[in-house]
GROMACS .gro file of C-alpha atoms in nm:
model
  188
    1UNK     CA    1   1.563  -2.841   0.784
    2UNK     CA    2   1.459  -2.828   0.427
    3UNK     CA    3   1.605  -2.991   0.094
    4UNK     CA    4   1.396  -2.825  -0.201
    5UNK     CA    5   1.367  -3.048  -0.523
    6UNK     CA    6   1.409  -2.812  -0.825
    7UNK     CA    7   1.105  -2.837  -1.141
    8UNK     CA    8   0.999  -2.710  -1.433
    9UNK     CA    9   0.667  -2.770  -1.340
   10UNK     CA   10   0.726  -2.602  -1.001
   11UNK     CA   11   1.005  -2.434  -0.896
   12UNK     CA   12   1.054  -2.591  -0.594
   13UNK     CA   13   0.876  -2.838  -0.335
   14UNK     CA   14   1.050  -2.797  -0.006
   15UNK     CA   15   1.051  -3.091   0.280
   16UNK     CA   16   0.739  -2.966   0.483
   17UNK     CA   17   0.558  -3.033   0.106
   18UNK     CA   18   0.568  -2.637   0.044
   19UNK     CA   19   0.510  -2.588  -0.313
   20UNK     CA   20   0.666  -2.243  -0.495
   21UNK     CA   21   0.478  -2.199  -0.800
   22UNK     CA   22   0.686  -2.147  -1.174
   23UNK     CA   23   0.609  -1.792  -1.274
   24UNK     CA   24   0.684  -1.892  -1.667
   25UNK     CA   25   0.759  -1.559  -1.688
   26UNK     CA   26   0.913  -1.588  -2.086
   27UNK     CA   27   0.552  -1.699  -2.175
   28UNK     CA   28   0.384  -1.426  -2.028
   29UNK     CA   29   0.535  -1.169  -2.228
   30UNK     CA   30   0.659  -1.396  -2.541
   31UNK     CA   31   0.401  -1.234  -2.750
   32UNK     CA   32   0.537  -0.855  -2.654
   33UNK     CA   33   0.893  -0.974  -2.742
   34UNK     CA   34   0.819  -1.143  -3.081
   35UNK     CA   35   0.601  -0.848  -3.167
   36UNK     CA   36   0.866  -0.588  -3.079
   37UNK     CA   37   1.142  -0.804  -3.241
   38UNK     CA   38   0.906  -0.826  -3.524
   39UNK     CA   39   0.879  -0.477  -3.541
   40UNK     CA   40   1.213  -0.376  -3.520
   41UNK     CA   41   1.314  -0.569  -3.834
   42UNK     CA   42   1.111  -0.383  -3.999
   43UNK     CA   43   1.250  -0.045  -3.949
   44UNK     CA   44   1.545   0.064  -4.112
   45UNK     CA   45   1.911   0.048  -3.933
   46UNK     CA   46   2.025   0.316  -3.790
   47UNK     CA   47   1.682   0.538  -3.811
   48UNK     CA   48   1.524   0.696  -3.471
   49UNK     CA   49   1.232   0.448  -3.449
   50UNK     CA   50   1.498   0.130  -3.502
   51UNK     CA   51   1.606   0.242  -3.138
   52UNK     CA   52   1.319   0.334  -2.965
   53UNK     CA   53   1.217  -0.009  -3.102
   54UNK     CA   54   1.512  -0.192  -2.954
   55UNK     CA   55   1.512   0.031  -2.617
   56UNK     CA   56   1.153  -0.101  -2.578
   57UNK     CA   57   1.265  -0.477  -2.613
   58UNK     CA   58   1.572  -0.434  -2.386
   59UNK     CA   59   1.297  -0.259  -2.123
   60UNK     CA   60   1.108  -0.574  -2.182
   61UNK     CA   61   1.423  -0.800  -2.100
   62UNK     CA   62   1.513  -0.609  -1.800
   63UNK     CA   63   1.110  -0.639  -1.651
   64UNK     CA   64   1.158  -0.979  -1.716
   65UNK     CA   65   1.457  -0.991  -1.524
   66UNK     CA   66   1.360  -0.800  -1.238
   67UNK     CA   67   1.032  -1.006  -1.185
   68UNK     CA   68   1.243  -1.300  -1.196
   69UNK     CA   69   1.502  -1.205  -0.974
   70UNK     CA   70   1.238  -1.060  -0.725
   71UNK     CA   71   1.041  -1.363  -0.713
   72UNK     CA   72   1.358  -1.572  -0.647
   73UNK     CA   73   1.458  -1.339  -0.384
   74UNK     CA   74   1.141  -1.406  -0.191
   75UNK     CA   75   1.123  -1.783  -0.241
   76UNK     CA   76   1.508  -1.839  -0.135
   77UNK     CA   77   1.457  -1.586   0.186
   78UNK     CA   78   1.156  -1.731   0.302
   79UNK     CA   79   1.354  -2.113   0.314
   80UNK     CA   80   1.673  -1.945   0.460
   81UNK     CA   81   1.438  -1.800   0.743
   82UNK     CA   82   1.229  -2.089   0.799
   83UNK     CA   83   1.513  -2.389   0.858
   84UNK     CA   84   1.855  -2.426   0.972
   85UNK     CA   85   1.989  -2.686   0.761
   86UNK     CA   86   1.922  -2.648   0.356
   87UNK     CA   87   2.045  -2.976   0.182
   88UNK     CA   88   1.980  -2.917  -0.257
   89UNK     CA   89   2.107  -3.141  -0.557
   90UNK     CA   90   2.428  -3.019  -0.757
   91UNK     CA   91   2.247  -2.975  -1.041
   92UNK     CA   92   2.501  -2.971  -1.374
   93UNK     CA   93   2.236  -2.723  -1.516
   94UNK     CA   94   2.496  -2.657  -1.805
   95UNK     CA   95   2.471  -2.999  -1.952
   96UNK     CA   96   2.073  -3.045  -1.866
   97UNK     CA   97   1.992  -2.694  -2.159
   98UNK     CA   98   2.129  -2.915  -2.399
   99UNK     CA   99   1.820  -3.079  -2.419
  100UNK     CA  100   1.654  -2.833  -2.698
  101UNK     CA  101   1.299  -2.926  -2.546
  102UNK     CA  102   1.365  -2.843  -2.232
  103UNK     CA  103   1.645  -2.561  -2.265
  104UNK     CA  104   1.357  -2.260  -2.221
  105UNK     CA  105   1.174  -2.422  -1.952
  106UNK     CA  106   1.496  -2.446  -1.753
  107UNK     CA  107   1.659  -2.150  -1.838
  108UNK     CA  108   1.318  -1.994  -1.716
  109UNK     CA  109   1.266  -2.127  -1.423
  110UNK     CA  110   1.622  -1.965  -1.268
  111UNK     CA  111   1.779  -2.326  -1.078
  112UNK     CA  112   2.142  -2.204  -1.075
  113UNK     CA  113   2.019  -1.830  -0.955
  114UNK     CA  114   1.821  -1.993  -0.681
  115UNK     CA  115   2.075  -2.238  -0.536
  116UNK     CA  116   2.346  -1.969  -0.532
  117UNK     CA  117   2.081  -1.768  -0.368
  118UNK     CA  118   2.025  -1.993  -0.146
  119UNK     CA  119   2.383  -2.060  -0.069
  120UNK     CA  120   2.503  -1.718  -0.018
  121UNK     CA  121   2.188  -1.645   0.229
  122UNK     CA  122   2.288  -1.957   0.428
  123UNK     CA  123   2.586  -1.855   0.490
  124UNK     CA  124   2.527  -1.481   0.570
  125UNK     CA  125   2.223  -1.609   0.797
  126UNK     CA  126   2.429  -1.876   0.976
  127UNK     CA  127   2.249  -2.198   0.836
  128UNK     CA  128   2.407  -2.451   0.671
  129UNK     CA  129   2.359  -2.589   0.302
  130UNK     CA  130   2.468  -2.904   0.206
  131UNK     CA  131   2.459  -2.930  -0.234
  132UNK     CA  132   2.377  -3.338  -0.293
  133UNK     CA  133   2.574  -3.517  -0.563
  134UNK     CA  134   2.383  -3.448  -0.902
  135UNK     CA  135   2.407  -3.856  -0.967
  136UNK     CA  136   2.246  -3.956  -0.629
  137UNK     CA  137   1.916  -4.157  -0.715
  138UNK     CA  138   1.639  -3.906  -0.539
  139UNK     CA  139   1.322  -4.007  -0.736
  140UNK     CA  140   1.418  -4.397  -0.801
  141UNK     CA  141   1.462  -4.450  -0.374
  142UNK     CA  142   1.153  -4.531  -0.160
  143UNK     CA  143   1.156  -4.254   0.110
  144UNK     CA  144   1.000  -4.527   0.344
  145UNK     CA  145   1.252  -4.876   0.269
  146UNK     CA  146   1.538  -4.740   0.067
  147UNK     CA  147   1.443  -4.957  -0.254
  148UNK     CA  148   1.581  -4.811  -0.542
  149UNK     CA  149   1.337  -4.883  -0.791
  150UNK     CA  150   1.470  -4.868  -1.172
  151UNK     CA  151   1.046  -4.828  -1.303
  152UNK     CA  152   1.098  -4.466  -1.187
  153UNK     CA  153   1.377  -4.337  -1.411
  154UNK     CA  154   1.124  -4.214  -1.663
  155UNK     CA  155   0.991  -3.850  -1.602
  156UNK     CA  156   0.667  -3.926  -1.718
  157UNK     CA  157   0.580  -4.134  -1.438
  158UNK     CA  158   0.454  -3.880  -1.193
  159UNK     CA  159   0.356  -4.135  -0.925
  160UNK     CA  160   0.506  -4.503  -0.782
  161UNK     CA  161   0.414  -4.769  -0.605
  162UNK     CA  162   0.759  -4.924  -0.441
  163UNK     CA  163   0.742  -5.294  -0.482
  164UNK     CA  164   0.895  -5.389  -0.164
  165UNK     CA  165   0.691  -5.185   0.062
  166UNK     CA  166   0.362  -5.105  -0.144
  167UNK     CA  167   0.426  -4.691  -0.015
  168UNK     CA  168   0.234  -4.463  -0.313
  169UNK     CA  169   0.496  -4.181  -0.368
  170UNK     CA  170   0.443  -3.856  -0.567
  171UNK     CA  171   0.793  -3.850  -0.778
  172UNK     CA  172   0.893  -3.496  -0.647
  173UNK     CA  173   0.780  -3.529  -0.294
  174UNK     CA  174   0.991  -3.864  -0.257
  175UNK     CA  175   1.279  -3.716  -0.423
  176UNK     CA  176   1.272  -3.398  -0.160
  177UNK     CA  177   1.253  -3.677   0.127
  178UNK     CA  178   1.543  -3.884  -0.027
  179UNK     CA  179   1.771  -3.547  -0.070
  180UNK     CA  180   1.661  -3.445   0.313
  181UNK     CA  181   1.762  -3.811   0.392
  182UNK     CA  182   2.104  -3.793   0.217
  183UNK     CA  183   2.185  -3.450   0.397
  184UNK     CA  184   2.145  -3.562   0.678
  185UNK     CA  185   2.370  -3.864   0.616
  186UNK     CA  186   2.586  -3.640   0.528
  187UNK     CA  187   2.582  -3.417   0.840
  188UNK     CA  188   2.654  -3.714   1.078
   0.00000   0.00000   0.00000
């Protein structure tokens, strides 16, 4: 049984505290596409070298794509075959890339590609997924008493102490827990 909690920082941190890595893939080749784009203003419309230039940057989409896709391929496969039960938060992804700061971090990091992923491998494997309501309070609960704990709404703290019952809880980790938790709720 697994619940992954979706990042930007990570990609995911599953129940059994496996951590998949972001790739930040835009970043790593951010400098090839401004540089081509660059480029191809440059060159006059309609010329030979205006679409070699802009076959080069959609070849530079598409790796980007592909290494994307691939690496989401292998992280969702390798939770599908490891647990039964895969409970994940609706995320309303939509309305979260409205946030300009955080828009290319999330669009980056693939959440919608990997739940569906996820979802359509559960159900061709057998396994079940359960999707969490996006307004359940993961991070603000105590894994240990059930607390909820109102300190913990801002993203910047990273780690909390729950007042009741003194447990230290990494936000992410606790959030995972309390998803896991609600699944199984759920289930019953």
């Amino acid at each position: 049984m697994s619940s992954p909690d979706l990042g930007i920082k990570d990609l995911c941190i599953t129940s059994d505290g496996k951590v998949y890595e972001n790739l930040k893939i835009i970043k790593k080749y951010e400098k090839q596409l401004v540089k081509l784009q660059r480029q191809l203003s440059h060159k006059g419309k309609r010329s030979k070298n205006y679409y070699k230039t802009k076959k080069k940057i959609a070849l530079c989409h598409e790796k980007i794509r592909n290494i994307r896709k691939d690496y989401l391929h292998k992280v969702s496969h390798e939770i599908i075959s490891e647990n039964q039960v895969i409970v994940s938060e609706n995320l309303q992804i939509k309305n979260m890339v409205k946030n300009h700061h955080l828009a290319k971090a999330i669009s980056d990091v693939s959440w919608y590609e990997l739940t569906r992923q996820l979802e359509y491998k559960a159900k061709w494997n057998g396994r079940k997924y359960i999707k969490i309501d996006t307004f359940y309070a993961s991070s603000q609960l105590c894994s240990v008493c059930g607390y909820q704990n109102p300190d913990t709404k801002d993203l910047s703290v990273r780690t909390c102490i729950c007042p009741k019952c003194g447990a230290e809880h990494d936000r992410n980790i606790n959030a995972e827990k309390n998803i896991l938790t609600e699944g199984l709720r759920q289930i019953a």
